[in-house]
Amino acid sequence: MRALTTQSRLVEQVYEAILSEITEGKLPPNSRLIQDELAEVYGVSRQPVQQALLLLRNHGLVRDAPRRGLVVSPLDIDFVRNLYEIREVLEGLACRKAAECGPERAREKGPELIAAGREAVETGSVTKQIAADMAFHCFLYDISGNLLIAETMEPNWHYLRRVMGEVLRDDEKMPGSIWDEHAAILEAVIAGEADKVETLARQHISRAAKVYVTRLQAHQEAVMAGHRSRSLRRDQR
C-alpha cells in the first residue's frame, strides 16, 4: 500500500486505492477493512475512508459481516454471468455503431490505445492492464455516437474491474490474447465492417465471460472444499 498525499478529491483517491488493492489481490475476499488502519496507511483522516468504504459497499465490492465490520465481498458468480450477458449486447452495439460513425477517429486514436494496452501487459500490473482495457472500450463507446452506451456501462465498471483482476492475476496468456482480440476489433472498425465487428465484439465478451465464470466457480468450489475439510478434521478430534 502507498500513502496518499494529494488533498483534493480524497474520497475518490481512497476509493481507487482500495479498489486497486482488491483487484491486485492484496485485499482478498473476506479481508477486514478497518477505517483507522486504512486512514493511517493512506495518510488521510477517517472521514474520506468512511465515505469511500460506503461507496464500495454500494457498488457491491465490500459488505457488512457480523461482528467483523466491513469486509471485501466474494464475487457473485450469478451476477457476473448476468452482467456479461448484458455487456455482450452493448459491446456489440457499440462496435457496430463505431464502424458506422467513427472509422476515421478509430484510425487516428485506436493504434495508440492498442499500444498502451500491450505496454500495460508487459509491466505485469493488473491495475494498468484494467485501466488500458477500460480506455479502449470507452473509446469505442465514444466514437459510436450513442451516449447511452457509456452511461449504461459506467456504473458497472467498478465491479467489472474486480472480475478482471481475479482472472488477469492468474493467467499469463490471457492478457496478451485480450489485446490481440482488441486489435482485430479495431481493424474491423477502421474498415467500417459493421456486421463483422459486432460479431467480433460479442465473441470477445462471450469468451471472456466463459473464462471468468469457469475460473470463479473452480476457485469458489476449492474454497468450499477447504472449509469442509477443515470442519471434518475438527469433528474427528
PDB file of C-alpha atoms in Angstrom:
ATOM      1  CA  MET A   1       0.000   0.000   0.000  1.00  0.00           C
ATOM      2  CA  ARG A   2       1.125   3.592  -0.625  1.00  0.00           C
ATOM      3  CA  ALA A   3       0.471   6.782   1.270  1.00  0.00           C
ATOM      4  CA  LEU A   4      -1.733   9.366  -0.413  1.00  0.00           C
ATOM      5  CA  THR A   5      -0.540  12.938  -0.205  1.00  0.00           C
ATOM      6  CA  THR A   6      -2.799  14.875  -2.595  1.00  0.00           C
ATOM      7  CA  GLN A   7      -5.559  16.579  -0.604  1.00  0.00           C
ATOM      8  CA  SER A   8      -8.022  17.133  -3.466  1.00  0.00           C
ATOM      9  CA  ARG A   9     -10.633  14.537  -4.289  1.00  0.00           C
ATOM     10  CA  LEU A  10      -9.636  12.459  -1.295  1.00  0.00           C
ATOM     11  CA  VAL A  11     -12.699  10.233  -1.316  1.00  0.00           C
ATOM     12  CA  GLU A  12     -12.127   9.296  -4.968  1.00  0.00           C
ATOM     13  CA  GLN A  13      -8.441   8.714  -4.298  1.00  0.00           C
ATOM     14  CA  VAL A  14      -9.115   6.471  -1.320  1.00  0.00           C
ATOM     15  CA  TYR A  15     -11.795   4.612  -3.280  1.00  0.00           C
ATOM     16  CA  GLU A  16      -9.379   3.994  -6.149  1.00  0.00           C
ATOM     17  CA  ALA A  17      -6.597   2.964  -3.782  1.00  0.00           C
ATOM     18  CA  ILE A  18      -8.755   0.371  -2.020  1.00  0.00           C
ATOM     19  CA  LEU A  19     -10.208  -0.938  -5.287  1.00  0.00           C
ATOM     20  CA  SER A  20      -6.691  -1.288  -6.716  1.00  0.00           C
ATOM     21  CA  GLU A  21      -5.655  -3.294  -3.649  1.00  0.00           C
ATOM     22  CA  ILE A  22      -8.661  -5.558  -4.213  1.00  0.00           C
ATOM     23  CA  THR A  23      -8.062  -6.064  -7.951  1.00  0.00           C
ATOM     24  CA  GLU A  24      -4.355  -6.722  -7.359  1.00  0.00           C
ATOM     25  CA  GLY A  25      -5.245  -9.430  -4.829  1.00  0.00           C
ATOM     26  CA  LYS A  26      -3.657  -7.608  -1.903  1.00  0.00           C
ATOM     27  CA  LEU A  27      -7.071  -7.468  -0.236  1.00  0.00           C
ATOM     28  CA  PRO A  28      -8.634 -10.883  -0.969  1.00  0.00           C
ATOM     29  CA  PRO A  29     -12.289 -11.780  -0.320  1.00  0.00           C
ATOM     30  CA  ASN A  30     -13.366 -11.517   3.325  1.00  0.00           C
ATOM     31  CA  SER A  31     -10.424  -9.278   4.255  1.00  0.00           C
ATOM     32  CA  ARG A  32     -11.407  -6.887   7.048  1.00  0.00           C
ATOM     33  CA  LEU A  33     -11.369  -3.199   6.184  1.00  0.00           C
ATOM     34  CA  ILE A  34     -10.622  -1.206   9.327  1.00  0.00           C
ATOM     35  CA  GLN A  35     -11.062   2.534   8.921  1.00  0.00           C
ATOM     36  CA  ASP A  36      -8.321   3.609  11.316  1.00  0.00           C
ATOM     37  CA  GLU A  37      -5.754   1.322   9.695  1.00  0.00           C
ATOM     38  CA  LEU A  38      -6.648   2.453   6.170  1.00  0.00           C
ATOM     39  CA  ALA A  39      -6.553   6.107   7.188  1.00  0.00           C
ATOM     40  CA  GLU A  40      -3.066   5.634   8.631  1.00  0.00           C
ATOM     41  CA  VAL A  41      -1.780   3.774   5.580  1.00  0.00           C
ATOM     42  CA  TYR A  42      -3.102   6.346   3.117  1.00  0.00           C
ATOM     43  CA  GLY A  43      -2.194   9.330   5.276  1.00  0.00           C
ATOM     44  CA  VAL A  44      -5.721  10.752   5.456  1.00  0.00           C
ATOM     45  CA  SER A  45      -8.395  11.304   8.087  1.00  0.00           C
ATOM     46  CA  ARG A  46     -11.103   8.722   8.822  1.00  0.00           C
ATOM     47  CA  GLN A  47     -13.820  10.703   7.008  1.00  0.00           C
ATOM     48  CA  PRO A  48     -12.707  10.113   3.379  1.00  0.00           C
ATOM     49  CA  VAL A  49     -12.013   6.469   4.230  1.00  0.00           C
ATOM     50  CA  GLN A  50     -15.504   6.079   5.679  1.00  0.00           C
ATOM     51  CA  GLN A  51     -17.104   7.680   2.614  1.00  0.00           C
ATOM     52  CA  ALA A  52     -15.011   5.596   0.222  1.00  0.00           C
ATOM     53  CA  LEU A  53     -15.989   2.393   2.025  1.00  0.00           C
ATOM     54  CA  LEU A  54     -19.662   3.330   1.809  1.00  0.00           C
ATOM     55  CA  LEU A  55     -19.311   3.799  -1.953  1.00  0.00           C
ATOM     56  CA  LEU A  56     -17.517   0.472  -2.255  1.00  0.00           C
ATOM     57  CA  ARG A  57     -20.338  -1.180  -0.324  1.00  0.00           C
ATOM     58  CA  ASN A  58     -22.947   0.456  -2.573  1.00  0.00           C
ATOM     59  CA  HIS A  59     -21.100  -0.950  -5.596  1.00  0.00           C
ATOM     60  CA  GLY A  60     -21.085  -4.465  -4.125  1.00  0.00           C
ATOM     61  CA  LEU A  61     -17.328  -4.566  -3.622  1.00  0.00           C
ATOM     62  CA  VAL A  62     -17.409  -4.704   0.183  1.00  0.00           C
ATOM     63  CA  ARG A  63     -20.117  -5.918   2.558  1.00  0.00           C
ATOM     64  CA  ASP A  64     -21.086  -5.946   6.204  1.00  0.00           C
ATOM     65  CA  ALA A  65     -20.003  -9.038   8.120  1.00  0.00           C
ATOM     66  CA  PRO A  66     -21.398  -9.984  11.551  1.00  0.00           C
ATOM     67  CA  ARG A  67     -19.016  -8.902  14.322  1.00  0.00           C
ATOM     68  CA  ARG A  68     -16.320  -8.073  11.749  1.00  0.00           C
ATOM     69  CA  GLY A  69     -17.439  -4.749  10.287  1.00  0.00           C
ATOM     70  CA  LEU A  70     -16.795  -4.319   6.575  1.00  0.00           C
ATOM     71  CA  VAL A  71     -15.010  -6.986   4.546  1.00  0.00           C
ATOM     72  CA  VAL A  72     -14.151  -7.456   0.879  1.00  0.00           C
ATOM     73  CA  SER A  73     -17.091  -9.168  -0.819  1.00  0.00           C
ATOM     74  CA  PRO A  74     -16.667 -12.540  -2.515  1.00  0.00           C
ATOM     75  CA  LEU A  75     -17.583 -12.330  -6.181  1.00  0.00           C
ATOM     76  CA  ASP A  76     -21.168 -13.279  -7.031  1.00  0.00           C
ATOM     77  CA  ILE A  77     -20.987 -15.742  -9.935  1.00  0.00           C
ATOM     78  CA  ASP A  78     -24.620 -15.287 -10.971  1.00  0.00           C
ATOM     79  CA  PHE A  79     -24.203 -11.513 -11.023  1.00  0.00           C
ATOM     80  CA  VAL A  80     -21.016 -11.832 -13.093  1.00  0.00           C
ATOM     81  CA  ARG A  81     -22.797 -14.099 -15.586  1.00  0.00           C
ATOM     82  CA  ASN A  82     -25.761 -11.738 -15.887  1.00  0.00           C
ATOM     83  CA  LEU A  83     -23.536  -8.683 -16.175  1.00  0.00           C
ATOM     84  CA  TYR A  84     -21.574 -10.191 -19.051  1.00  0.00           C
ATOM     85  CA  GLU A  85     -24.747 -11.176 -20.883  1.00  0.00           C
ATOM     86  CA  ILE A  86     -25.777  -7.515 -20.880  1.00  0.00           C
ATOM     87  CA  ARG A  87     -22.279  -6.366 -21.723  1.00  0.00           C
ATOM     88  CA  GLU A  88     -22.095  -8.676 -24.730  1.00  0.00           C
ATOM     89  CA  VAL A  89     -25.110  -6.959 -26.300  1.00  0.00           C
ATOM     90  CA  LEU A  90     -23.900  -3.442 -25.503  1.00  0.00           C
ATOM     91  CA  GLU A  91     -20.350  -4.052 -26.762  1.00  0.00           C
ATOM     92  CA  GLY A  92     -21.718  -5.476 -29.997  1.00  0.00           C
ATOM     93  CA  LEU A  93     -23.903  -2.402 -30.487  1.00  0.00           C
ATOM     94  CA  ALA A  94     -21.076  -0.016 -29.593  1.00  0.00           C
ATOM     95  CA  CYS A  95     -18.686  -1.577 -32.091  1.00  0.00           C
ATOM     96  CA  ARG A  96     -21.299  -1.713 -34.869  1.00  0.00           C
ATOM     97  CA  LYS A  97     -22.053   1.980 -34.384  1.00  0.00           C
ATOM     98  CA  ALA A  98     -18.341   2.793 -34.148  1.00  0.00           C
ATOM     99  CA  ALA A  99     -17.773   1.130 -37.507  1.00  0.00           C
ATOM    100  CA  GLU A 100     -20.645   3.147 -38.975  1.00  0.00           C
ATOM    101  CA  CYS A 101     -19.844   6.502 -37.369  1.00  0.00           C
ATOM    102  CA  GLY A 102     -16.198   6.615 -36.339  1.00  0.00           C
ATOM    103  CA  PRO A 103     -13.727   4.843 -38.647  1.00  0.00           C
ATOM    104  CA  GLU A 104     -11.583   7.976 -39.047  1.00  0.00           C
ATOM    105  CA  ARG A 105     -11.333   8.589 -35.310  1.00  0.00           C
ATOM    106  CA  ALA A 106     -10.593   4.908 -34.808  1.00  0.00           C
ATOM    107  CA  ARG A 107      -7.734   5.140 -37.329  1.00  0.00           C
ATOM    108  CA  GLU A 108      -6.305   8.236 -35.639  1.00  0.00           C
ATOM    109  CA  LYS A 109      -6.589   7.249 -31.976  1.00  0.00           C
ATOM    110  CA  GLY A 110      -7.049   3.490 -31.875  1.00  0.00           C
ATOM    111  CA  PRO A 111      -3.497   2.271 -32.570  1.00  0.00           C
ATOM    112  CA  GLU A 112      -2.064   4.183 -29.610  1.00  0.00           C
ATOM    113  CA  LEU A 113      -4.671   2.618 -27.316  1.00  0.00           C
ATOM    114  CA  ILE A 114      -3.677  -0.849 -28.541  1.00  0.00           C
ATOM    115  CA  ALA A 115      -0.013   0.000 -27.998  1.00  0.00           C
ATOM    116  CA  ALA A 116      -0.761   1.281 -24.493  1.00  0.00           C
ATOM    117  CA  GLY A 117      -2.608  -1.950 -23.711  1.00  0.00           C
ATOM    118  CA  ARG A 118       0.296  -4.117 -24.848  1.00  0.00           C
ATOM    119  CA  GLU A 119       2.694  -1.984 -22.814  1.00  0.00           C
ATOM    120  CA  ALA A 120       0.470  -2.466 -19.754  1.00  0.00           C
ATOM    121  CA  VAL A 121       0.640  -6.240 -20.253  1.00  0.00           C
ATOM    122  CA  GLU A 122       4.438  -6.036 -20.338  1.00  0.00           C
ATOM    123  CA  THR A 123       4.513  -4.268 -16.982  1.00  0.00           C
ATOM    124  CA  GLY A 124       2.600  -7.115 -15.335  1.00  0.00           C
ATOM    125  CA  SER A 125       0.474  -4.586 -13.440  1.00  0.00           C
ATOM    126  CA  VAL A 126      -3.135  -5.725 -13.223  1.00  0.00           C
ATOM    127  CA  THR A 127      -4.259  -2.183 -12.407  1.00  0.00           C
ATOM    128  CA  LYS A 128      -2.565  -0.787 -15.540  1.00  0.00           C
ATOM    129  CA  GLN A 129      -3.992  -3.556 -17.717  1.00  0.00           C
ATOM    130  CA  ILE A 130      -7.504  -2.875 -16.476  1.00  0.00           C
ATOM    131  CA  ALA A 131      -7.106   0.875 -16.993  1.00  0.00           C
ATOM    132  CA  ALA A 132      -5.923   0.295 -20.568  1.00  0.00           C
ATOM    133  CA  ASP A 133      -8.806  -2.096 -21.215  1.00  0.00           C
ATOM    134  CA  MET A 134     -11.314   0.441 -19.915  1.00  0.00           C
ATOM    135  CA  ALA A 135      -9.771   3.182 -22.047  1.00  0.00           C
ATOM    136  CA  PHE A 136     -10.113   1.074 -25.196  1.00  0.00           C
ATOM    137  CA  HIS A 137     -13.734   0.117 -24.628  1.00  0.00           C
ATOM    138  CA  CYS A 138     -14.751   3.614 -23.524  1.00  0.00           C
ATOM    139  CA  PHE A 139     -13.164   4.989 -26.694  1.00  0.00           C
ATOM    140  CA  LEU A 140     -15.377   2.676 -28.744  1.00  0.00           C
ATOM    141  CA  TYR A 141     -18.416   3.865 -26.807  1.00  0.00           C
ATOM    142  CA  ASP A 142     -17.421   7.447 -27.529  1.00  0.00           C
ATOM    143  CA  ILE A 143     -16.989   7.069 -31.269  1.00  0.00           C
ATOM    144  CA  SER A 144     -20.198   5.023 -31.535  1.00  0.00           C
ATOM    145  CA  GLY A 145     -22.147   8.271 -31.252  1.00  0.00           C
ATOM    146  CA  ASN A 146     -24.603   6.677 -28.801  1.00  0.00           C
ATOM    147  CA  LEU A 147     -24.008   8.334 -25.435  1.00  0.00           C
ATOM    148  CA  LEU A 148     -26.389   5.957 -23.653  1.00  0.00           C
ATOM    149  CA  ILE A 149     -23.976   3.050 -24.117  1.00  0.00           C
ATOM    150  CA  ALA A 150     -21.317   4.705 -21.966  1.00  0.00           C
ATOM    151  CA  GLU A 151     -23.901   5.891 -19.446  1.00  0.00           C
ATOM    152  CA  THR A 152     -25.292   2.368 -19.140  1.00  0.00           C
ATOM    153  CA  MET A 153     -21.885   0.753 -18.711  1.00  0.00           C
ATOM    154  CA  GLU A 154     -20.318   3.339 -16.387  1.00  0.00           C
ATOM    155  CA  PRO A 155     -21.930   2.145 -13.098  1.00  0.00           C
ATOM    156  CA  ASN A 156     -20.813  -1.425 -13.815  1.00  0.00           C
ATOM    157  CA  TRP A 157     -17.130  -0.773 -14.427  1.00  0.00           C
ATOM    158  CA  HIS A 158     -16.375  -0.883 -10.696  1.00  0.00           C
ATOM    159  CA  TYR A 159     -17.498  -4.496 -10.483  1.00  0.00           C
ATOM    160  CA  LEU A 160     -16.024  -5.399 -13.871  1.00  0.00           C
ATOM    161  CA  ARG A 161     -12.616  -4.214 -12.685  1.00  0.00           C
ATOM    162  CA  ARG A 162     -12.872  -6.599  -9.764  1.00  0.00           C
ATOM    163  CA  VAL A 163     -13.797  -9.515 -12.025  1.00  0.00           C
ATOM    164  CA  MET A 164     -10.988  -8.766 -14.469  1.00  0.00           C
ATOM    165  CA  GLY A 165      -8.477  -8.549 -11.656  1.00  0.00           C
ATOM    166  CA  GLU A 166      -9.379 -12.006 -10.375  1.00  0.00           C
ATOM    167  CA  VAL A 167      -8.556 -13.586 -13.734  1.00  0.00           C
ATOM    168  CA  LEU A 168      -5.683 -11.461 -15.035  1.00  0.00           C
ATOM    169  CA  ARG A 169      -3.632 -12.193 -11.921  1.00  0.00           C
ATOM    170  CA  ASP A 170      -3.644 -15.945 -12.571  1.00  0.00           C
ATOM    171  CA  ASP A 171      -3.299 -16.265 -16.336  1.00  0.00           C
ATOM    172  CA  GLU A 172      -0.105 -15.457 -18.237  1.00  0.00           C
ATOM    173  CA  LYS A 173      -1.621 -15.975 -21.694  1.00  0.00           C
ATOM    174  CA  MET A 174      -4.992 -14.251 -21.373  1.00  0.00           C
ATOM    175  CA  PRO A 175      -3.723 -10.636 -21.135  1.00  0.00           C
ATOM    176  CA  GLY A 176      -1.975 -10.912 -24.492  1.00  0.00           C
ATOM    177  CA  SER A 177      -4.896 -12.660 -26.188  1.00  0.00           C
ATOM    178  CA  ILE A 178      -7.255  -9.937 -24.988  1.00  0.00           C
ATOM    179  CA  TRP A 179      -5.236  -7.327 -26.845  1.00  0.00           C
ATOM    180  CA  ASP A 180      -4.998  -9.492 -29.956  1.00  0.00           C
ATOM    181  CA  GLU A 181      -8.807  -9.521 -29.965  1.00  0.00           C
ATOM    182  CA  HIS A 182      -8.916  -5.777 -29.325  1.00  0.00           C
ATOM    183  CA  ALA A 183      -6.613  -5.227 -32.325  1.00  0.00           C
ATOM    184  CA  ALA A 184      -8.898  -7.299 -34.563  1.00  0.00           C
ATOM    185  CA  ILE A 185     -11.915  -5.313 -33.359  1.00  0.00           C
ATOM    186  CA  LEU A 186     -10.172  -2.026 -34.069  1.00  0.00           C
ATOM    187  CA  GLU A 187      -9.161  -3.188 -37.546  1.00  0.00           C
ATOM    188  CA  ALA A 188     -12.782  -4.015 -38.369  1.00  0.00           C
ATOM    189  CA  VAL A 189     -13.987  -0.648 -37.021  1.00  0.00           C
ATOM    190  CA  ILE A 190     -11.440   1.205 -39.154  1.00  0.00           C
ATOM    191  CA  ALA A 191     -12.555  -0.802 -42.189  1.00  0.00           C
ATOM    192  CA  GLY A 192     -16.187   0.107 -41.481  1.00  0.00           C
ATOM    193  CA  GLU A 193     -17.197  -3.557 -41.295  1.00  0.00           C
ATOM    194  CA  ALA A 194     -20.222  -3.195 -39.039  1.00  0.00           C
ATOM    195  CA  ASP A 195     -21.517  -6.775 -39.210  1.00  0.00           C
ATOM    196  CA  LYS A 196     -18.080  -8.286 -38.693  1.00  0.00           C
ATOM    197  CA  VAL A 197     -17.087  -6.078 -35.792  1.00  0.00           C
ATOM    198  CA  GLU A 198     -20.361  -6.659 -33.959  1.00  0.00           C
ATOM    199  CA  THR A 199     -19.721 -10.398 -34.186  1.00  0.00           C
ATOM    200  CA  LEU A 200     -16.095  -9.989 -33.046  1.00  0.00           C
ATOM    201  CA  ALA A 201     -17.110  -7.814 -30.114  1.00  0.00           C
ATOM    202  CA  ARG A 202     -19.799 -10.192 -28.928  1.00  0.00           C
ATOM    203  CA  GLN A 203     -17.442 -13.160 -29.241  1.00  0.00           C
ATOM    204  CA  HIS A 204     -14.785 -11.247 -27.313  1.00  0.00           C
ATOM    205  CA  ILE A 205     -17.112 -10.645 -24.375  1.00  0.00           C
ATOM    206  CA  SER A 206     -18.669 -14.115 -24.540  1.00  0.00           C
ATOM    207  CA  ARG A 207     -15.261 -15.819 -24.408  1.00  0.00           C
ATOM    208  CA  ALA A 208     -14.175 -13.642 -21.516  1.00  0.00           C
ATOM    209  CA  ALA A 209     -17.369 -14.428 -19.618  1.00  0.00           C
ATOM    210  CA  LYS A 210     -16.896 -18.168 -20.029  1.00  0.00           C
ATOM    211  CA  VAL A 211     -13.335 -17.961 -18.746  1.00  0.00           C
ATOM    212  CA  TYR A 212     -14.245 -15.734 -15.814  1.00  0.00           C
ATOM    213  CA  VAL A 213     -17.262 -17.762 -14.711  1.00  0.00           C
ATOM    214  CA  THR A 214     -15.449 -21.101 -15.051  1.00  0.00           C
ATOM    215  CA  ARG A 215     -12.489 -19.929 -13.009  1.00  0.00           C
ATOM    216  CA  LEU A 216     -14.588 -18.234 -10.375  1.00  0.00           C
ATOM    217  CA  GLN A 217     -16.637 -21.401  -9.957  1.00  0.00           C
ATOM    218  CA  ALA A 218     -13.489 -23.522  -9.663  1.00  0.00           C
ATOM    219  CA  HIS A 219     -11.994 -21.123  -7.129  1.00  0.00           C
ATOM    220  CA  GLN A 220     -15.118 -20.985  -5.002  1.00  0.00           C
ATOM    221  CA  GLU A 221     -15.502 -24.769  -5.108  1.00  0.00           C
ATOM    222  CA  ALA A 222     -11.910 -25.126  -3.945  1.00  0.00           C
ATOM    223  CA  VAL A 223     -12.535 -22.713  -1.074  1.00  0.00           C
ATOM    224  CA  MET A 224     -15.674 -24.593  -0.042  1.00  0.00           C
ATOM    225  CA  ALA A 225     -13.831 -27.917  -0.220  1.00  0.00           C
ATOM    226  CA  GLY A 226     -11.153 -26.466   2.050  1.00  0.00           C
ATOM    227  CA  HIS A 227     -13.777 -25.351   4.553  1.00  0.00           C
ATOM    228  CA  ARG A 228     -15.384 -28.813   4.536  1.00  0.00           C
ATOM    229  CA  SER A 229     -12.022 -30.480   5.014  1.00  0.00           C
ATOM    230  CA  ARG A 230     -11.156 -28.283   7.997  1.00  0.00           C
ATOM    231  CA  SER A 231     -14.596 -28.877   9.524  1.00  0.00           C
ATOM    232  CA  LEU A 232     -14.181 -32.645   9.132  1.00  0.00           C
ATOM    233  CA  ARG A 233     -10.794 -32.575  10.824  1.00  0.00           C
ATOM    234  CA  ARG A 234     -12.235 -30.607  13.724  1.00  0.00           C
ATOM    235  CA  ASP A 235     -15.108 -33.082  14.080  1.00  0.00           C
ATOM    236  CA  GLN A 236     -12.690 -36.010  14.164  1.00  0.00           C
ATOM    237  CA  ARG A 237     -10.695 -34.603  17.071  1.00  0.00           C
TER     238      ARG A 237
END
